[in-house]
Tab-separated table of C-alpha atoms and ligand atoms in Angstrom:
chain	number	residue	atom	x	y	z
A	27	UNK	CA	-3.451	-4.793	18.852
A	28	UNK	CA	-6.646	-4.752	17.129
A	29	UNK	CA	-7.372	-6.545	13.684
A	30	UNK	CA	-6.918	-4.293	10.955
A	31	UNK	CA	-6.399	-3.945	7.389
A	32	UNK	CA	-2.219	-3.234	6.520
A	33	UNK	CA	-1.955	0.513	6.350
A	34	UNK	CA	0.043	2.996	4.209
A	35	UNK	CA	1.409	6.507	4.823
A	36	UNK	CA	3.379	8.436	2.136
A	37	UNK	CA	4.031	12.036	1.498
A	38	UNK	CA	5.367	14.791	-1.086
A	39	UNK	CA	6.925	18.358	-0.281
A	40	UNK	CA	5.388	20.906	-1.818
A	41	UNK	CA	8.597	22.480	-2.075
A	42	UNK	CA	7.881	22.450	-6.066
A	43	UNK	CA	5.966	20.901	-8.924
A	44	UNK	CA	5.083	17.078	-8.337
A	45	UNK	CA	7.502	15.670	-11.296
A	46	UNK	CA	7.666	12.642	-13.160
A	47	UNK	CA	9.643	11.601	-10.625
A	48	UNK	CA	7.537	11.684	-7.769
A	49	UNK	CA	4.944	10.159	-10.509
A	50	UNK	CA	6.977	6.858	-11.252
A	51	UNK	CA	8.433	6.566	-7.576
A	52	UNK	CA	5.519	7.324	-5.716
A	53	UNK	CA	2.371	8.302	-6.387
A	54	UNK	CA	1.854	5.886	-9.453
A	55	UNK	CA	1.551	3.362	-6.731
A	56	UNK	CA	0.020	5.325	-3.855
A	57	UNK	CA	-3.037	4.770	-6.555
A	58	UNK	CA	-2.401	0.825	-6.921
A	59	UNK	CA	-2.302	0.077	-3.377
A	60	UNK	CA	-4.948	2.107	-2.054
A	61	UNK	CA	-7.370	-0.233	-3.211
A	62	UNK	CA	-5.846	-3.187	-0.908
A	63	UNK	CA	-4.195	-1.123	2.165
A	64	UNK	CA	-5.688	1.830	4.790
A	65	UNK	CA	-3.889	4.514	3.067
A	66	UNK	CA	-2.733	7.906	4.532
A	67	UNK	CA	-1.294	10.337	2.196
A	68	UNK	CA	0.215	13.701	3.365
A	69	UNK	CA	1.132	17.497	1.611
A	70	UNK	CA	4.450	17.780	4.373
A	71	UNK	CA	4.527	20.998	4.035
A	72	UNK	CA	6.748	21.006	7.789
A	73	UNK	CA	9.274	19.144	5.532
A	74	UNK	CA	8.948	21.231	2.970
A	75	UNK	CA	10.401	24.445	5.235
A	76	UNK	CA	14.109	23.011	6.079
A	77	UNK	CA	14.591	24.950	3.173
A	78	UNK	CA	13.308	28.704	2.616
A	79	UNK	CA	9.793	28.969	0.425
A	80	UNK	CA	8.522	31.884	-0.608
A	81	UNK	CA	5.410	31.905	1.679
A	82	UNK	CA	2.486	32.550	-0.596
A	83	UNK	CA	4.156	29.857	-2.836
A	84	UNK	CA	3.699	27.487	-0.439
A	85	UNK	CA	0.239	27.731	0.695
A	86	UNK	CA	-0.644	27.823	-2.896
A	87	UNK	CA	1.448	24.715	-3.928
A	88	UNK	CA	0.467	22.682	-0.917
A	89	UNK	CA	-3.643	22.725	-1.831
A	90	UNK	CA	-2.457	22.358	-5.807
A	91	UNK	CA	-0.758	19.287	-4.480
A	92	UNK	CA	-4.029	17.747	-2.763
A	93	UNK	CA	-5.623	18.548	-6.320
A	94	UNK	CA	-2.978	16.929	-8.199
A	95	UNK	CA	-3.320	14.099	-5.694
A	96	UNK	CA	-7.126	13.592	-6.244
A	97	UNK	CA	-6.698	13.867	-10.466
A	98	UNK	CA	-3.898	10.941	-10.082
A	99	UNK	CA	-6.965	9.296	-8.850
A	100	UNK	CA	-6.706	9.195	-5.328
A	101	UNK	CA	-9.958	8.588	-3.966
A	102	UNK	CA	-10.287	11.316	-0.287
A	103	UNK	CA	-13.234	9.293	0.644
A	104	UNK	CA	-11.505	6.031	0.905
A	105	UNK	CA	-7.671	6.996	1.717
A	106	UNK	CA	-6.544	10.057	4.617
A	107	UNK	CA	-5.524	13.307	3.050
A	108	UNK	CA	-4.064	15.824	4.903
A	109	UNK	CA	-1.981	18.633	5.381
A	110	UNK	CA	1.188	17.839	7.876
A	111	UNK	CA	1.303	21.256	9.458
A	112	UNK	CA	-2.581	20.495	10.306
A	113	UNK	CA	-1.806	17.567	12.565
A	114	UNK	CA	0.645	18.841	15.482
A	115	UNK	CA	0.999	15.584	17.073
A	116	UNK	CA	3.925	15.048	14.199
A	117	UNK	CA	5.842	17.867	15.317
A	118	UNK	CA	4.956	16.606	19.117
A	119	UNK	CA	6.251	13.073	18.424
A	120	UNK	CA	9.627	13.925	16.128
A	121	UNK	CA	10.631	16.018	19.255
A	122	UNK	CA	10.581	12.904	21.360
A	123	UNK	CA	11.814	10.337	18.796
A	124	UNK	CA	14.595	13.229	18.142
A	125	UNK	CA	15.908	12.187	21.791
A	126	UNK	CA	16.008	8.769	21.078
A	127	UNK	CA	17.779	9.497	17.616
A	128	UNK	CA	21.833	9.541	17.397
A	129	UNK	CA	23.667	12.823	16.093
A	130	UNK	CA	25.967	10.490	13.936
A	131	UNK	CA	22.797	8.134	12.449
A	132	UNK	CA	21.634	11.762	11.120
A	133	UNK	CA	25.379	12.855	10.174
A	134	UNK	CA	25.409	9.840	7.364
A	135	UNK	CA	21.982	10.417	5.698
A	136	UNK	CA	23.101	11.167	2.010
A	137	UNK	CA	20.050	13.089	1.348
A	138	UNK	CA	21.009	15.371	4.588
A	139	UNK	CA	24.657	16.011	2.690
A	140	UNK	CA	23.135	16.371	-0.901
A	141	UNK	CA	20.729	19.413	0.268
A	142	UNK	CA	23.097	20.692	2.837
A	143	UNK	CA	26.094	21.488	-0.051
A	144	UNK	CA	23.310	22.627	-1.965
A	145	UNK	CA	22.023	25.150	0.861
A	146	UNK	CA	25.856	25.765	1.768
A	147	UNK	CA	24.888	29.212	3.251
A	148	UNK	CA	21.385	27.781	5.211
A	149	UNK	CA	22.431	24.435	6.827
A	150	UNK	CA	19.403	24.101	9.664
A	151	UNK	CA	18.628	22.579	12.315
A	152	UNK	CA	15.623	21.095	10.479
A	153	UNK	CA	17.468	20.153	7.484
A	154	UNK	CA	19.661	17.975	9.799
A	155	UNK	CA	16.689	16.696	11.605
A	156	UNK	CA	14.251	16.111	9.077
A	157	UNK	CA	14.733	12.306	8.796
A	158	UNK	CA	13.272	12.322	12.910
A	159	UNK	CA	10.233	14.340	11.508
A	160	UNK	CA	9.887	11.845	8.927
A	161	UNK	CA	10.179	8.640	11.516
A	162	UNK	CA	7.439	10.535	13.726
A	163	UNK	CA	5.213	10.958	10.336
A	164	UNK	CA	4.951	6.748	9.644
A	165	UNK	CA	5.316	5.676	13.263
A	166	UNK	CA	2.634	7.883	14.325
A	167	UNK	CA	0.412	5.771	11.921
A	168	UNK	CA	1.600	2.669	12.773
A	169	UNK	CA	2.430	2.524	9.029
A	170	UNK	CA	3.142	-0.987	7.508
A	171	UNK	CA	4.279	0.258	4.356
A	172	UNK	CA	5.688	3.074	2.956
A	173	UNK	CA	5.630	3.221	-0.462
A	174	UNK	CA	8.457	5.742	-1.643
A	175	UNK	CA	11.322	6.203	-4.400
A	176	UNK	CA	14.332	4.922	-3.946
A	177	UNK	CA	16.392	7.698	-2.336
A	178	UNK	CA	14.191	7.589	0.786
A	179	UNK	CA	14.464	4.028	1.364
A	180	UNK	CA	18.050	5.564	3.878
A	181	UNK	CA	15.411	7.533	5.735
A	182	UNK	CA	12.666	4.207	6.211
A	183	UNK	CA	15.413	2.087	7.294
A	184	UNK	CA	16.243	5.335	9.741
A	185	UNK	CA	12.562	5.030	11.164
A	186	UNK	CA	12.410	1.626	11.747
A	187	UNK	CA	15.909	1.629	13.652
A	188	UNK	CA	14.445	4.155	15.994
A	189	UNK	CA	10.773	2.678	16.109
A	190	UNK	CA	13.401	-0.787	17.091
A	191	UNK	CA	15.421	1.363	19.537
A	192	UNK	CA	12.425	2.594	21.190
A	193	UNK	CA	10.433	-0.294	21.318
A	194	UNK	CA	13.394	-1.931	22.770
A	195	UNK	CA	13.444	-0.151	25.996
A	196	UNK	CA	9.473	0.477	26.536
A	197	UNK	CA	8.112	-2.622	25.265
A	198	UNK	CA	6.510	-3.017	21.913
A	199	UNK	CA	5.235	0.380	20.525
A	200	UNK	CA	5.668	1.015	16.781
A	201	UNK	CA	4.885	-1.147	13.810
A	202	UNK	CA	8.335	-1.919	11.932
A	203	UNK	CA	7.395	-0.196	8.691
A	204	UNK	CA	8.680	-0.907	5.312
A	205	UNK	CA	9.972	0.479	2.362
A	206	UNK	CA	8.047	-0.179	-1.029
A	207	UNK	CA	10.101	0.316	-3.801
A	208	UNK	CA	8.799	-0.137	-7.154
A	209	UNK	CA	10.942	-2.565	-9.773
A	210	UNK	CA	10.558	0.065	-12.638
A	211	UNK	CA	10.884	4.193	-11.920
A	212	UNK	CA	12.152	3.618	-8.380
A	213	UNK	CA	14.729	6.063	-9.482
A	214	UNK	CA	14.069	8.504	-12.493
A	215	UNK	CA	17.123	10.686	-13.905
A	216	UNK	CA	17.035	13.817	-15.004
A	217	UNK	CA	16.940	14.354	-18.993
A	218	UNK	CA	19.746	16.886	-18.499
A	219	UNK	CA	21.837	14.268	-17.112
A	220	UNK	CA	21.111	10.845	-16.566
A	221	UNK	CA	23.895	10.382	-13.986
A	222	UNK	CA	22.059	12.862	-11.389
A	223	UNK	CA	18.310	12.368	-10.018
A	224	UNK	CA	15.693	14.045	-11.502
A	225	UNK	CA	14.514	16.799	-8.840
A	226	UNK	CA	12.064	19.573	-8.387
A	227	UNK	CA	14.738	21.594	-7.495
A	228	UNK	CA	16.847	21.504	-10.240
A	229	UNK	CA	14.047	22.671	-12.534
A	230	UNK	CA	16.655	21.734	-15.944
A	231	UNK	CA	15.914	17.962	-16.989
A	232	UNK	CA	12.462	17.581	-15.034
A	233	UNK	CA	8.998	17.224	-15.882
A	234	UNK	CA	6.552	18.189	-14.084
A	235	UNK	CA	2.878	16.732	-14.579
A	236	UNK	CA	1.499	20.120	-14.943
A	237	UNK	CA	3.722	21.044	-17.794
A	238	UNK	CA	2.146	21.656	-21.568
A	239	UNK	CA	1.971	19.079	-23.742
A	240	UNK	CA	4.449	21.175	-25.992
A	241	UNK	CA	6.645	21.906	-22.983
A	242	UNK	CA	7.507	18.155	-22.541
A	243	UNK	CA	7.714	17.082	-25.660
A	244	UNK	CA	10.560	20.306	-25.972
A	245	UNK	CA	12.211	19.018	-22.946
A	246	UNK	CA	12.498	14.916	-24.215
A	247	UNK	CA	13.141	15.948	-27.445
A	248	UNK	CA	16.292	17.368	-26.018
A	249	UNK	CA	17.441	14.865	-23.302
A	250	UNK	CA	20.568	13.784	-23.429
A	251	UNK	CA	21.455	10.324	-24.909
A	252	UNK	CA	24.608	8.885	-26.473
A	253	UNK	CA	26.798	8.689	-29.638
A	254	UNK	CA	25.294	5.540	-30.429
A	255	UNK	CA	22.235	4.743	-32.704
A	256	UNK	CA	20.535	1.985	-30.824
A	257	UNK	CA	17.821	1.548	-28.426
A	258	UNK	CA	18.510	-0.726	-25.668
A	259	UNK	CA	19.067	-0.901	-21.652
A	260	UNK	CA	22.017	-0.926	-20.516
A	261	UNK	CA	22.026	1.052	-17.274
A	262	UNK	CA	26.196	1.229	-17.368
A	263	UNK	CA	27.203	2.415	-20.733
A	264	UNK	CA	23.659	3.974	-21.718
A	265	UNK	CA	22.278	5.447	-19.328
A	266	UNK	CA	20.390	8.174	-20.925
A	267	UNK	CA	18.364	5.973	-23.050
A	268	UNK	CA	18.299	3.033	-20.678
A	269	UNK	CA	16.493	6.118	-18.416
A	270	UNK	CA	13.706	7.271	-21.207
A	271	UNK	CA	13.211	3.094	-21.547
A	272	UNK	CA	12.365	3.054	-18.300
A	273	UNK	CA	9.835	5.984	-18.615
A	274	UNK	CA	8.776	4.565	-21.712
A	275	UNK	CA	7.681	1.365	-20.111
A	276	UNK	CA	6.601	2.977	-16.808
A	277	UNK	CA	4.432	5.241	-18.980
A	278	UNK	CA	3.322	2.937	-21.469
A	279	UNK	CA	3.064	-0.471	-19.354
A	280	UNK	CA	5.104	-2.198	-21.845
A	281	UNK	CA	8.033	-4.169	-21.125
A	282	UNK	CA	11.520	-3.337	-21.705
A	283	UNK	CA	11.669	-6.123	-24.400
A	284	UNK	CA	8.595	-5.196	-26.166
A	285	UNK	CA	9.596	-1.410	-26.233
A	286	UNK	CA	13.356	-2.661	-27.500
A	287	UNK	CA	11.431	-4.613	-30.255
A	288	UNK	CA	9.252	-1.414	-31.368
A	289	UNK	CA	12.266	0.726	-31.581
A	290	UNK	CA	15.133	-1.831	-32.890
A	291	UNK	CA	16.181	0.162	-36.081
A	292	UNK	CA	14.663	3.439	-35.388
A	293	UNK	CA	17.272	5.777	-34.336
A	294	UNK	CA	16.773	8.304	-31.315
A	295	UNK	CA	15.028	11.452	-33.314
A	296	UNK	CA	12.406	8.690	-33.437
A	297	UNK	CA	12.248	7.487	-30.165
A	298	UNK	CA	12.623	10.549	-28.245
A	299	UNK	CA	9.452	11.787	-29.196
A	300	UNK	CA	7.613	8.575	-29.030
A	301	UNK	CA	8.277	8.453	-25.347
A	302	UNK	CA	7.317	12.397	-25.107
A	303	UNK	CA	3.830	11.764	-26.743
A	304	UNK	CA	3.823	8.468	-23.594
A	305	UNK	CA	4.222	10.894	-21.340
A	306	UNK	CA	1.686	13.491	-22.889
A	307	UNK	CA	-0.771	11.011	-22.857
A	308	UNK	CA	-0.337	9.752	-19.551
A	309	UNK	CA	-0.735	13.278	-17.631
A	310	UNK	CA	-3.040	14.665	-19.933
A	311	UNK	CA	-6.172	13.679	-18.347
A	312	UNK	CA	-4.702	14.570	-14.979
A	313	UNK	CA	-3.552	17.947	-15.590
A	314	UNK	CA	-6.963	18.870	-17.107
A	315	UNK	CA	-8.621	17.167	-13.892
A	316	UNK	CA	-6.172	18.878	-11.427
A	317	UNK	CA	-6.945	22.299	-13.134
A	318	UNK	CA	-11.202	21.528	-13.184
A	319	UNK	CA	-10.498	20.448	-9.080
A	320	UNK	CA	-7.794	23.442	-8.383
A	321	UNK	CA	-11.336	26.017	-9.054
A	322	UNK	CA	-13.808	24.440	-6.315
A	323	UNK	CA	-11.381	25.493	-3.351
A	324	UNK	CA	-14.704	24.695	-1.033
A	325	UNK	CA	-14.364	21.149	-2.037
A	326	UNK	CA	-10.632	21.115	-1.377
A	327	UNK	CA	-10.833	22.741	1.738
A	328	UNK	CA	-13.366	19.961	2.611
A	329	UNK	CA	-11.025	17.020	1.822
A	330	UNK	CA	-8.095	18.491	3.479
A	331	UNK	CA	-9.810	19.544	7.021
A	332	UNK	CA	-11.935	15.750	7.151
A	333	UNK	CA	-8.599	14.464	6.273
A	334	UNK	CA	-6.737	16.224	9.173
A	335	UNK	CA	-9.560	15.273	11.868
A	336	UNK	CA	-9.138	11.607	10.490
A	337	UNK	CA	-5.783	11.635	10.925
A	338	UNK	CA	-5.451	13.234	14.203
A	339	UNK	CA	-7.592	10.789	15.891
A	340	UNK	CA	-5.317	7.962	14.995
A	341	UNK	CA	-2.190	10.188	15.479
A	342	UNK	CA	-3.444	10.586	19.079
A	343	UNK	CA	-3.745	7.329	19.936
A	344	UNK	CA	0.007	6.381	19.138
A	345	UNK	CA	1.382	9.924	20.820
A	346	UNK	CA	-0.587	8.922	23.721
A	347	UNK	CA	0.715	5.596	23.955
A	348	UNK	CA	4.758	6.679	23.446
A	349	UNK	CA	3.832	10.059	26.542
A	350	UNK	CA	2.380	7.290	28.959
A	351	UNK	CA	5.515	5.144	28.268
A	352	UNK	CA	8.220	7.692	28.536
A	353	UNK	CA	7.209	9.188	31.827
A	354	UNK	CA	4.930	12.338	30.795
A	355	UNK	CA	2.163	12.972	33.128
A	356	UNK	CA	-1.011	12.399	31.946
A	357	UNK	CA	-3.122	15.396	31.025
B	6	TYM	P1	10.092	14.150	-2.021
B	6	TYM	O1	9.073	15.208	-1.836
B	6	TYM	O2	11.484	14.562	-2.354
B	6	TYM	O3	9.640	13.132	-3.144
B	6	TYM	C1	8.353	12.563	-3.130
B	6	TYM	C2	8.363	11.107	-3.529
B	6	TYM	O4	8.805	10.973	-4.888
B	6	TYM	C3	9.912	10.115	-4.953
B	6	TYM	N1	10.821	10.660	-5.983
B	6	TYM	C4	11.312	9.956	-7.002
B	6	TYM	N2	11.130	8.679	-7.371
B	6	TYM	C5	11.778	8.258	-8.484
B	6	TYM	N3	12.580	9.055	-9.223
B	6	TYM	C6	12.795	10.346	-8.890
B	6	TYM	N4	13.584	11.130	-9.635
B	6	TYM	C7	12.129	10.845	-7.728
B	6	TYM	N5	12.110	12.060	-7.121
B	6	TYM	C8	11.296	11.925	-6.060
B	6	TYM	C9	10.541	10.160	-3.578
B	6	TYM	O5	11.307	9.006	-3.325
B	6	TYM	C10	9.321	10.251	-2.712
B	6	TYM	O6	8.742	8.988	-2.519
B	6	TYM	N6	11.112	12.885	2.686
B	6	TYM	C11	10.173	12.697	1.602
B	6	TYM	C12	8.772	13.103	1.943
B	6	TYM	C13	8.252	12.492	3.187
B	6	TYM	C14	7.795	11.162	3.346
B	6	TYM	C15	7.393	11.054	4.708
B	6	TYM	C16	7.690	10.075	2.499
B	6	TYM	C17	8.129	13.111	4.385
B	6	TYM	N7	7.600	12.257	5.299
B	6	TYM	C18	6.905	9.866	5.216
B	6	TYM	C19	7.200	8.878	3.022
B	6	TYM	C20	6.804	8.781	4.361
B	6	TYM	C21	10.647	13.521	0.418
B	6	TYM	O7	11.365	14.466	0.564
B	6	TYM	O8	10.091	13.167	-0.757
């Protein structure tokens, strides 16, 4: 294989606002390592379907999420930025890595049995699939790294067992990606209740960068905490507070002693606020950036078509590879 730098690929759904979530998990660090790796980062809007959108939503969410992207300070001349739905060879590729992917490896993906009691009455195909699609969007890249939240590190470790499976029986194929998980915000709760994830689709308890200053400061100002007075971690028996540390820190830089220390002796009506006004500050500047990018659609249009011809050159090369090796005839 030729020398190369390491290279990236990470996505979002724009099945809803980006959140602080998908802030702390994901793209905080998308913007770190894109300085060191190749980076490809993707709008999966085909991921975003498993479950139904309201069409005009999601043609309008998936370029506000490439805008978003760019005011985190994603740089589209340096890192691949694309649309998923522009680049068929992922589609192309999860239908072959599909057939080398095991009904019962798909049956114990927690993710796949979170959504599917929450979609009782619209259990897909695609929603049971999705983790192939997913394996076909980093293999096709011959992704080193995937940088990612915690609950998707099931669905990496799903990838590289196929990518191992596959390159197994036709010789060496994929890159064995990995999962980067960050130490702090690898999981953020929601402020409704700390013992449950917070999620774009459970709008209660989630931020969402694009919100109003006022907006988030109403929603931490309300997040559920404890009967106790005192500021400190403790994941077990606090986790409401340990969870607003975390974003605190995340937010802020600080560590978790140094933000213990400037709360000790302050109860919560102080520090909830404090670590609203972090989290003002923080997206600030990138909601008034997204909404200055979201009015030169030209310019987005621009990043999003380079970005798709980028990427489907190198997608090529891989889908190529895995037709030759299976058996298809060439075309
Ligand atoms: P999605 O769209 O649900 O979430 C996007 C990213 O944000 C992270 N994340 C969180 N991190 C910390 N705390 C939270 N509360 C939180 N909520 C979300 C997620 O872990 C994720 O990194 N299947 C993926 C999208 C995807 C993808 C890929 C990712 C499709 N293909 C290939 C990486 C590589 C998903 O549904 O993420």
């Amino acid at each position: 294989m030729e020398e190369r730098k390491k290279r990236i690929f990470s996505g979002i759904q724009p099945s809803g606002e980006l959140t602080l979530g998908s802030y702390m998990g994901a793209i905080r660090n998308w913007v770190q390592l894109q300085h060191e790796y190749d980076c490809l980062f993707c709008i999966v809007d085909e991921h975003a379907i498993t479950v139904r959108q309201e069409p005009a939503q999601l043609r309008k969410r998936s370029v506000a999420q490439l805008a978003q992207y760019i005011a985190c300070g994603l740089d589209p001349e340096k890192n691949i930025m694309f649309i998923q739905s522009h680049v068929p060879q992922h589609a192309e590729l999860a239908w072959i890595l599909g057939c080398y992917t095991q009904f019962g490896e798909l049956s114990r993906m927690t993710q796949f049995k979170a959504k599917s009691q929450q979609h009782a009455d619209n259990i897909t195909a695609g929603l049971f699939t999705y983790p192939v699609l997913m394996a076909a969007d980093i293999l096709l890249y011959q992704a080193d790294l995937v940088p990612v939240g915690a609950d998707q590190k099931q669905h990496v470790e799903l990838t590289r067992d196929i990518a191992v499976r596959f390159n197994g029986v036709y010789s060496d194929t994929f890159v064995l990606p990995e999962p980067f998980i960050p130490k702090l915000g690898a999981r953020i709760m929601s402020l409704d209740d700390p013992s449950s994830k917070m999620s774009k689709s459970v709008p209660d308890g989630c931020i969402n960068l694009m919100d109003q200053p006022e907006v988030i400061m109403k929603k931490f100002k309300r997040a559920v905490t404890d009967c106790e007075t005192a500021v400190k971690f403790d994941q077990a028996n606090k986790p409401g507070i340990s969870n607003l540390l975390t974003i605190y820190c995340a937010a802020t830089g600080k560590t978790m002693d140094e933000a213990e220390a400037e709360f000790a002796g302050q109860g919560y009506g102080v520090f909830k606020p404090a670590v609203g006004e972090a989290v003002v500050e923080l997206f600030r500047p990138i909601r008034e950036e997204a909404d200055r990018i979201m009015k030169d659609k030209a310019y987005l249009e621009g990043v999003y078509k380079t970005g798709a011809q980028r990427a489907q050159y190198l997608a090529n090369k891989t889908l190529s590879k895995v037709q030759r090796k299976i058996g298809f005839v060439a075309r």
